[in-house]
PDB file of C-alpha atoms in Angstrom:
ATOM      1  CA  UNK A 120      83.972 133.005-125.182  1.00 81.00           C
ATOM      2  CA  UNK A 121      87.730 132.417-125.221  1.00 85.00           C
ATOM      3  CA  UNK A 122      87.526 129.269-123.079  1.00 86.00           C
ATOM      4  CA  UNK A 123      85.271 126.580-124.543  1.00 85.00           C
ATOM      5  CA  UNK A 124      87.171 124.643-127.230  1.00 84.00           C
ATOM      6  CA  UNK A 125      89.768 127.423-127.389  1.00 90.00           C
ATOM      7  CA  UNK A 126      92.954 126.754-129.338  1.00 90.00           C
ATOM      8  CA  UNK A 127      94.791 129.684-127.754  1.00 93.00           C
ATOM      9  CA  UNK A 128      93.780 129.909-124.078  1.00 93.00           C
ATOM     10  CA  UNK A 129      96.740 127.727-123.089  1.00 94.00           C
ATOM     11  CA  UNK A 130      99.115 130.170-124.763  1.00 96.00           C
ATOM     12  CA  UNK A 131      97.528 133.126-122.962  1.00 95.00           C
ATOM     13  CA  UNK A 132      97.887 131.344-119.628  1.00 96.00           C
ATOM     14  CA  UNK A 133     101.591 130.867-120.419  1.00 96.00           C
ATOM     15  CA  UNK A 134     101.974 134.609-120.861  1.00 96.00           C
ATOM     16  CA  UNK A 135     101.667 135.017-124.617  1.00 97.00           C
ATOM     17  CA  UNK A 136     100.373 138.421-125.737  1.00 97.00           C
ATOM     18  CA  UNK A 137      97.553 138.485-128.226  1.00 96.00           C
ATOM     19  CA  UNK A 138      94.327 139.997-129.422  1.00 97.00           C
ATOM     20  CA  UNK A 139      90.898 138.349-129.605  1.00 96.00           C
ATOM     21  CA  UNK A 140      88.241 139.460-132.074  1.00 96.00           C
ATOM     22  CA  UNK A 141      84.603 138.518-131.415  1.00 95.00           C
ATOM     23  CA  UNK A 142      81.381 140.028-132.730  1.00 94.00           C
ATOM     24  CA  UNK A 143      78.709 138.532-130.483  1.00 93.00           C
ATOM     25  CA  UNK A 144      78.219 140.941-127.544  1.00 95.00           C
ATOM     26  CA  UNK A 145      77.382 138.194-125.062  1.00 94.00           C
ATOM     27  CA  UNK A 146      80.520 136.259-125.914  1.00 93.00           C
ATOM     28  CA  UNK A 147      82.596 139.424-125.746  1.00 95.00           C
ATOM     29  CA  UNK A 148      81.315 139.968-122.199  1.00 95.00           C
ATOM     30  CA  UNK A 149      82.194 136.383-121.276  1.00 94.00           C
ATOM     31  CA  UNK A 150      85.585 136.792-122.888  1.00 93.00           C
ATOM     32  CA  UNK A 151      86.290 139.920-120.866  1.00 94.00           C
ATOM     33  CA  UNK A 152      85.449 138.101-117.635  1.00 94.00           C
ATOM     34  CA  UNK A 153      87.502 135.029-118.504  1.00 92.00           C
ATOM     35  CA  UNK A 154      90.556 137.087-119.477  1.00 94.00           C
ATOM     36  CA  UNK A 155      90.339 139.774-116.801  1.00 94.00           C
ATOM     37  CA  UNK A 156      93.583 138.546-115.215  1.00 95.00           C
ATOM     38  CA  UNK A 157      95.368 138.226-118.562  1.00 95.00           C
ATOM     39  CA  UNK A 158      96.028 141.878-119.398  1.00 94.00           C
ATOM     40  CA  UNK A 159      98.485 140.999-122.174  1.00 97.00           C
ATOM     41  CA  UNK A 160      95.523 139.742-124.227  1.00 96.00           C
ATOM     42  CA  UNK A 161      93.452 142.535-125.716  1.00 96.00           C
ATOM     43  CA  UNK A 162      89.813 142.110-126.702  1.00 96.00           C
ATOM     44  CA  UNK A 163      88.058 143.764-129.605  1.00 96.00           C
ATOM     45  CA  UNK A 164      84.371 143.520-130.455  1.00 96.00           C
ATOM     46  CA  UNK A 165      84.418 143.470-134.235  1.00 95.00           C
ATOM     47  CA  UNK A 166      83.070 141.593-137.223  1.00 95.00           C
ATOM     48  CA  UNK A 167      86.143 140.477-139.122  1.00 96.00           C
ATOM     49  CA  UNK A 168      85.853 140.340-142.926  1.00 97.00           C
ATOM     50  CA  UNK A 169      88.309 140.114-145.830  1.00 97.00           C
ATOM     51  CA  UNK A 170      87.943 143.872-146.245  1.00 97.00           C
ATOM     52  CA  UNK A 171      88.944 144.869-142.728  1.00 97.00           C
ATOM     53  CA  UNK A 172      91.170 142.138-141.321  1.00 98.00           C
ATOM     54  CA  UNK A 173      94.428 143.852-142.308  1.00 98.00           C
ATOM     55  CA  UNK A 174      93.239 147.122-140.831  1.00 97.00           C
ATOM     56  CA  UNK A 175      92.306 145.516-137.528  1.00 97.00           C
ATOM     57  CA  UNK A 176      95.641 143.741-137.173  1.00 98.00           C
ATOM     58  CA  UNK A 177      97.471 146.930-138.052  1.00 97.00           C
ATOM     59  CA  UNK A 178      95.478 148.924-135.500  1.00 97.00           C
ATOM     60  CA  UNK A 179      96.635 146.537-132.779  1.00 97.00           C
ATOM     61  CA  UNK A 180     100.248 146.658-134.033  1.00 97.00           C
ATOM     62  CA  UNK A 181     100.320 142.904-134.633  1.00 97.00           C
ATOM     63  CA  UNK A 182     103.750 142.011-136.050  1.00 97.00           C
ATOM     64  CA  UNK A 183     103.748 140.717-139.598  1.00 96.00           C
ATOM     65  CA  UNK A 184     105.324 137.408-138.535  1.00 95.00           C
ATOM     66  CA  UNK A 185     103.275 136.788-135.386  1.00 97.00           C
ATOM     67  CA  UNK A 186     103.288 133.310-133.868  1.00 96.00           C
ATOM     68  CA  UNK A 187      99.804 131.764-133.961  1.00 97.00           C
ATOM     69  CA  UNK A 188      96.574 132.554-135.771  1.00 98.00           C
ATOM     70  CA  UNK A 189      93.355 130.812-134.700  1.00 97.00           C
ATOM     71  CA  UNK A 190      90.523 131.430-137.176  1.00 97.00           C
ATOM     72  CA  UNK A 191      86.971 130.184-136.688  1.00 94.00           C
ATOM     73  CA  UNK A 192      84.100 132.340-137.926  1.00 92.00           C
ATOM     74  CA  UNK A 193      81.831 129.627-139.397  1.00 92.00           C
ATOM     75  CA  UNK A 194      81.371 131.372-142.701  1.00 93.00           C
ATOM     76  CA  UNK A 195      83.741 132.878-145.282  1.00 96.00           C
ATOM     77  CA  UNK A 196      86.894 131.854-143.374  1.00 96.00           C
ATOM     78  CA  UNK A 197      88.705 131.087-146.642  1.00 97.00           C
ATOM     79  CA  UNK A 198      88.535 134.687-147.852  1.00 97.00           C
ATOM     80  CA  UNK A 199      89.512 136.179-144.498  1.00 97.00           C
ATOM     81  CA  UNK A 200      92.581 133.945-144.430  1.00 97.00           C
ATOM     82  CA  UNK A 201      93.414 134.757-148.044  1.00 97.00           C
ATOM     83  CA  UNK A 202      93.242 138.495-147.302  1.00 97.00           C
ATOM     84  CA  UNK A 203      95.267 138.174-144.089  1.00 97.00           C
ATOM     85  CA  UNK A 204      98.080 136.308-145.837  1.00 97.00           C
ATOM     86  CA  UNK A 205      98.507 139.211-148.217  1.00 96.00           C
ATOM     87  CA  UNK A 206     100.086 141.201-145.379  1.00 96.00           C
ATOM     88  CA  UNK A 207     100.957 138.769-142.582  1.00 97.00           C
ATOM     89  CA  UNK A 208     102.734 135.456-142.194  1.00 97.00           C
ATOM     90  CA  UNK A 209     101.894 133.709-138.919  1.00 97.00           C
ATOM     91  CA  UNK A 210     104.152 130.813-138.008  1.00 95.00           C
ATOM     92  CA  UNK A 211     101.220 128.506-137.222  1.00 96.00           C
ATOM     93  CA  UNK A 212      97.648 128.735-138.476  1.00 97.00           C
ATOM     94  CA  UNK A 213      94.801 126.873-136.801  1.00 97.00           C
ATOM     95  CA  UNK A 214      91.674 127.157-138.892  1.00 97.00           C
ATOM     96  CA  UNK A 215      88.348 125.388-138.848  1.00 96.00           C
ATOM     97  CA  UNK A 216      87.345 123.177-141.752  1.00 97.00           C
ATOM     98  CA  UNK A 217      83.928 121.860-142.661  1.00 98.00           C
ATOM     99  CA  UNK A 218      84.702 118.279-141.688  1.00 98.00           C
ATOM    100  CA  UNK A 219      81.622 116.910-143.419  1.00 97.00           C
ATOM    101  CA  UNK A 220      83.028 117.623-146.895  1.00 97.00           C
ATOM    102  CA  UNK A 221      85.808 115.156-147.791  1.00 97.00           C
ATOM    103  CA  UNK A 222      88.536 115.240-150.444  1.00 97.00           C
ATOM    104  CA  UNK A 223      88.563 115.700-153.376  1.00 96.00           C
ATOM    105  CA  UNK A 224      85.695 118.174-152.965  1.00 97.00           C
ATOM    106  CA  UNK A 225      86.577 121.874-152.917  1.00 97.00           C
ATOM    107  CA  UNK A 226      83.954 123.858-151.034  1.00 97.00           C
ATOM    108  CA  UNK A 227      83.769 127.325-149.558  1.00 97.00           C
ATOM    109  CA  UNK A 228      81.108 129.763-148.500  1.00 97.00           C
ATOM    110  CA  UNK A 229      81.527 132.881-150.629  1.00 97.00           C
ATOM    111  CA  UNK A 230      82.097 136.260-149.044  1.00 97.00           C
ATOM    112  CA  UNK A 231      78.943 138.125-148.149  1.00 94.00           C
ATOM    113  CA  UNK A 232      79.296 140.570-145.290  1.00 90.00           C
ATOM    114  CA  UNK A 233      75.708 139.900-144.210  1.00 88.00           C
ATOM    115  CA  UNK A 234      76.239 136.155-143.938  1.00 90.00           C
ATOM    116  CA  UNK A 235      76.260 134.513-140.530  1.00 89.00           C
ATOM    117  CA  UNK A 236      76.185 130.891-139.474  1.00 92.00           C
ATOM    118  CA  UNK A 237      72.601 129.667-139.102  1.00 93.00           C
ATOM    119  CA  UNK A 238      73.417 126.491-137.177  1.00 93.00           C
ATOM    120  CA  UNK A 239      73.264 124.181-140.214  1.00 96.00           C
ATOM    121  CA  UNK A 240      75.946 122.242-142.085  1.00 96.00           C
ATOM    122  CA  UNK A 241      76.462 125.226-144.381  1.00 97.00           C
ATOM    123  CA  UNK A 242      79.643 126.973-143.291  1.00 96.00           C
ATOM    124  CA  UNK A 243      83.366 127.381-143.837  1.00 96.00           C
ATOM    125  CA  UNK A 244      85.676 125.578-146.201  1.00 97.00           C
ATOM    126  CA  UNK A 245      86.675 122.025-147.009  1.00 97.00           C
ATOM    127  CA  UNK A 246      90.186 120.699-146.404  1.00 97.00           C
ATOM    128  CA  UNK A 247      90.806 120.585-150.180  1.00 96.00           C
ATOM    129  CA  UNK A 248      89.890 124.251-150.520  1.00 96.00           C
ATOM    130  CA  UNK A 249      92.319 125.050-147.717  1.00 96.00           C
ATOM    131  CA  UNK A 250      95.027 122.939-149.379  1.00 95.00           C
ATOM    132  CA  UNK A 251      94.897 125.214-152.422  1.00 92.00           C
ATOM    133  CA  UNK A 252      95.474 128.241-150.229  1.00 92.00           C
ATOM    134  CA  UNK A 253      98.393 126.481-148.543  1.00 92.00           C
ATOM    135  CA  UNK A 254     100.004 125.723-151.872  1.00 89.00           C
ATOM    136  CA  UNK A 255      99.758 129.310-153.070  1.00 93.00           C
ATOM    137  CA  UNK A 256     101.142 130.810-149.843  1.00 95.00           C
ATOM    138  CA  UNK A 257     103.829 128.320-148.837  1.00 95.00           C
ATOM    139  CA  UNK A 258     102.130 126.582-145.907  1.00 96.00           C
ATOM    140  CA  UNK A 259     102.127 122.889-145.060  1.00 95.00           C
ATOM    141  CA  UNK A 260      99.270 120.892-143.585  1.00 97.00           C
ATOM    142  CA  UNK A 261     100.822 119.423-140.453  1.00 96.00           C
ATOM    143  CA  UNK A 262      97.768 117.924-138.764  1.00 96.00           C
ATOM    144  CA  UNK A 263      93.978 117.790-138.705  1.00 97.00           C
ATOM    145  CA  UNK A 264      92.186 117.359-135.391  1.00 97.00           C
ATOM    146  CA  UNK A 265      88.560 116.600-136.272  1.00 96.00           C
ATOM    147  CA  UNK A 266      87.440 119.999-137.612  1.00 96.00           C
ATOM    148  CA  UNK A 267      90.623 122.005-137.056  1.00 97.00           C
ATOM    149  CA  UNK A 268      93.504 122.086-139.522  1.00 98.00           C
ATOM    150  CA  UNK A 269      96.989 122.993-138.306  1.00 97.00           C
ATOM    151  CA  UNK A 270      99.156 124.712-140.896  1.00 97.00           C
ATOM    152  CA  UNK A 271     102.834 125.572-140.547  1.00 96.00           C
ATOM    153  CA  UNK A 272     104.989 127.970-142.513  1.00 93.00           C
ATOM    154  CA  UNK A 273     106.718 125.536-144.871  1.00 91.00           C
ATOM    155  CA  UNK A 274     110.044 127.345-144.451  1.00 88.00           C
ATOM    156  CA  UNK A 275     110.055 126.469-140.745  1.00 85.00           C
ATOM    157  CA  UNK A 276     108.467 123.030-140.934  1.00 87.00           C
ATOM    158  CA  UNK A 277     110.759 120.079-140.288  1.00 86.00           C
ATOM    159  CA  UNK A 278     108.193 117.340-140.838  1.00 86.00           C
ATOM    160  CA  UNK A 279     106.528 116.027-143.982  1.00 89.00           C
ATOM    161  CA  UNK A 280     103.593 118.016-145.245  1.00 91.00           C
ATOM    162  CA  UNK A 281     100.387 116.011-145.431  1.00 94.00           C
ATOM    163  CA  UNK A 282      98.036 116.007-148.381  1.00 95.00           C
ATOM    164  CA  UNK A 283      94.421 116.989-147.864  1.00 96.00           C
ATOM    165  CA  UNK A 284      93.418 113.324-148.131  1.00 96.00           C
ATOM    166  CA  UNK A 285      96.037 112.080-145.655  1.00 96.00           C
ATOM    167  CA  UNK A 286      95.287 114.720-143.073  1.00 97.00           C
ATOM    168  CA  UNK A 287      91.520 114.318-143.433  1.00 97.00           C
ATOM    169  CA  UNK A 288      91.579 110.544-143.112  1.00 97.00           C
ATOM    170  CA  UNK A 289      93.906 110.576-140.104  1.00 97.00           C
ATOM    171  CA  UNK A 290      92.275 113.503-138.381  1.00 97.00           C
ATOM    172  CA  UNK A 291      88.594 112.837-139.027  1.00 98.00           C
ATOM    173  CA  UNK A 292      87.315 110.084-141.312  1.00 97.00           C
ATOM    174  CA  UNK A 293      89.287 107.219-139.758  1.00 97.00           C
ATOM    175  CA  UNK A 294      88.988 108.336-136.139  1.00 96.00           C
ATOM    176  CA  UNK A 295      87.314 105.559-134.151  1.00 95.00           C
ATOM    177  CA  UNK A 296      85.492 108.060-131.935  1.00 96.00           C
ATOM    178  CA  UNK A 297      84.290 110.275-134.774  1.00 95.00           C
ATOM    179  CA  UNK A 298      80.604 109.338-134.578  1.00 96.00           C
ATOM    180  CA  UNK A 299      80.540 109.747-130.820  1.00 96.00           C
ATOM    181  CA  UNK A 300      82.283 113.137-130.915  1.00 95.00           C
ATOM    182  CA  UNK A 301      80.214 114.455-133.853  1.00 96.00           C
ATOM    183  CA  UNK A 302      76.731 112.912-133.503  1.00 97.00           C
ATOM    184  CA  UNK A 303      75.174 115.903-135.298  1.00 96.00           C
ATOM    185  CA  UNK A 304      76.933 114.793-138.504  1.00 97.00           C
ATOM    186  CA  UNK A 305      75.029 111.514-138.793  1.00 96.00           C
ATOM    187  CA  UNK A 306      72.820 112.859-141.584  1.00 96.00           C
ATOM    188  CA  UNK A 307      75.965 113.612-143.616  1.00 96.00           C
ATOM    189  CA  UNK A 308      77.760 110.294-143.102  1.00 95.00           C
ATOM    190  CA  UNK A 309      76.942 108.946-146.542  1.00 96.00           C
ATOM    191  CA  UNK A 310      78.903 111.740-148.215  1.00 97.00           C
ATOM    192  CA  UNK A 311      82.127 110.215-146.865  1.00 96.00           C
ATOM    193  CA  UNK A 312      81.720 107.072-148.974  1.00 95.00           C
ATOM    194  CA  UNK A 313      80.206 108.531-152.141  1.00 96.00           C
ATOM    195  CA  UNK A 314      81.983 108.930-155.462  1.00 97.00           C
ATOM    196  CA  UNK A 315      82.968 112.604-155.932  1.00 96.00           C
ATOM    197  CA  UNK A 316      80.303 113.402-158.515  1.00 96.00           C
ATOM    198  CA  UNK A 317      77.621 111.794-156.348  1.00 97.00           C
ATOM    199  CA  UNK A 318      78.811 113.771-153.349  1.00 97.00           C
ATOM    200  CA  UNK A 319      78.618 117.034-155.300  1.00 97.00           C
ATOM    201  CA  UNK A 320      75.038 116.246-156.349  1.00 97.00           C
ATOM    202  CA  UNK A 321      74.122 115.334-152.758  1.00 97.00           C
ATOM    203  CA  UNK A 322      75.545 118.571-151.378  1.00 97.00           C
ATOM    204  CA  UNK A 323      73.887 120.693-154.045  1.00 97.00           C
ATOM    205  CA  UNK A 324      70.548 119.204-152.996  1.00 97.00           C
ATOM    206  CA  UNK A 325      71.360 119.727-149.305  1.00 96.00           C
ATOM    207  CA  UNK A 326      72.435 123.335-149.923  1.00 97.00           C
ATOM    208  CA  UNK A 327      69.637 124.168-152.362  1.00 96.00           C
ATOM    209  CA  UNK A 328      68.533 127.057-150.176  1.00 95.00           C
ATOM    210  CA  UNK A 329      72.003 128.643-150.475  1.00 96.00           C
ATOM    211  CA  UNK A 330      72.300 128.745-154.259  1.00 95.00           C
ATOM    212  CA  UNK A 331      74.783 131.360-155.427  1.00 95.00           C
ATOM    213  CA  UNK A 332      76.372 131.646-151.981  1.00 96.00           C
ATOM    214  CA  UNK A 333      79.028 128.951-152.245  1.00 97.00           C
ATOM    215  CA  UNK A 334      81.567 127.330-154.536  1.00 96.00           C
ATOM    216  CA  UNK A 335      81.616 123.529-154.867  1.00 97.00           C
ATOM    217  CA  UNK A 336      83.513 121.348-157.312  1.00 95.00           C
ATOM    218  CA  UNK A 337      85.705 118.300-157.638  1.00 93.00           C
ATOM    219  CA  UNK A 338      89.227 119.645-157.415  1.00 79.00           C
ATOM    220  CA  UNK A 339      88.522 122.911-159.278  1.00 51.00           C
ATOM    221  CA  UNK A 340      89.598 126.218-157.737  1.00 49.00           C
ATOM    222  CA  UNK A 341      87.148 128.671-156.235  1.00 48.00           C
ATOM    223  CA  UNK A 342      85.916 131.400-158.561  1.00 46.00           C
ATOM    224  CA  UNK A 343      88.078 134.248-157.262  1.00 44.00           C
ATOM    225  CA  UNK A 344      85.739 136.837-158.758  1.00 36.00           C
ATOM    226  CA  UNK A 345      83.133 135.905-156.163  1.00 42.00           C
ATOM    227  CA  UNK A 346      85.470 136.754-153.280  1.00 41.00           C
ATOM    228  CA  UNK A 347      85.205 140.521-153.658  1.00 33.00           C
TER     229      UNK A 347
END
């Protein structure tokens, strides 16, 4: 709705221009009400996919080096981001990770235009999957805040890039308030202490109903052929 847990509302209130994409009609209505006095922020009801993201940004004349991207669609986020980076280079990327899946596991939901989040633990990408995208596009992991990763264009970054493991441990696994802030993850806690191969087996059992709709491995790259 553009307000609850928003990573960009503060920027809009400071006068930043932008465009918000949302597919749910109820949330679009809420967004329009919340942003009615922020005319520099445009609102578009659309389902963003890897196939159309470049077209949508072009239609709104978004500059190729725009400042901040906030991406959270609870599904095939990895492939949307991969497609976007083929034509745009935001200075900062804030993107959701599936915080339940620790390094060194690489996990992503595969692109299926009909897929939508069903309220379960099955969504998004792991921090290790995102790290691979960073490496191939010249971005650094600057910070993880629970289930949000903050990436910075490495050419502009003055700090030290974090590894997936460092950022995950600091931003989620070792946070003292993690269990209080994410009580719905209690049935996934054991994954955080399992050996990688055990964790893969656990997740394959947990995601048995989603066979063929995700990629999961220990440090191996996603099968790019499944992204189209």
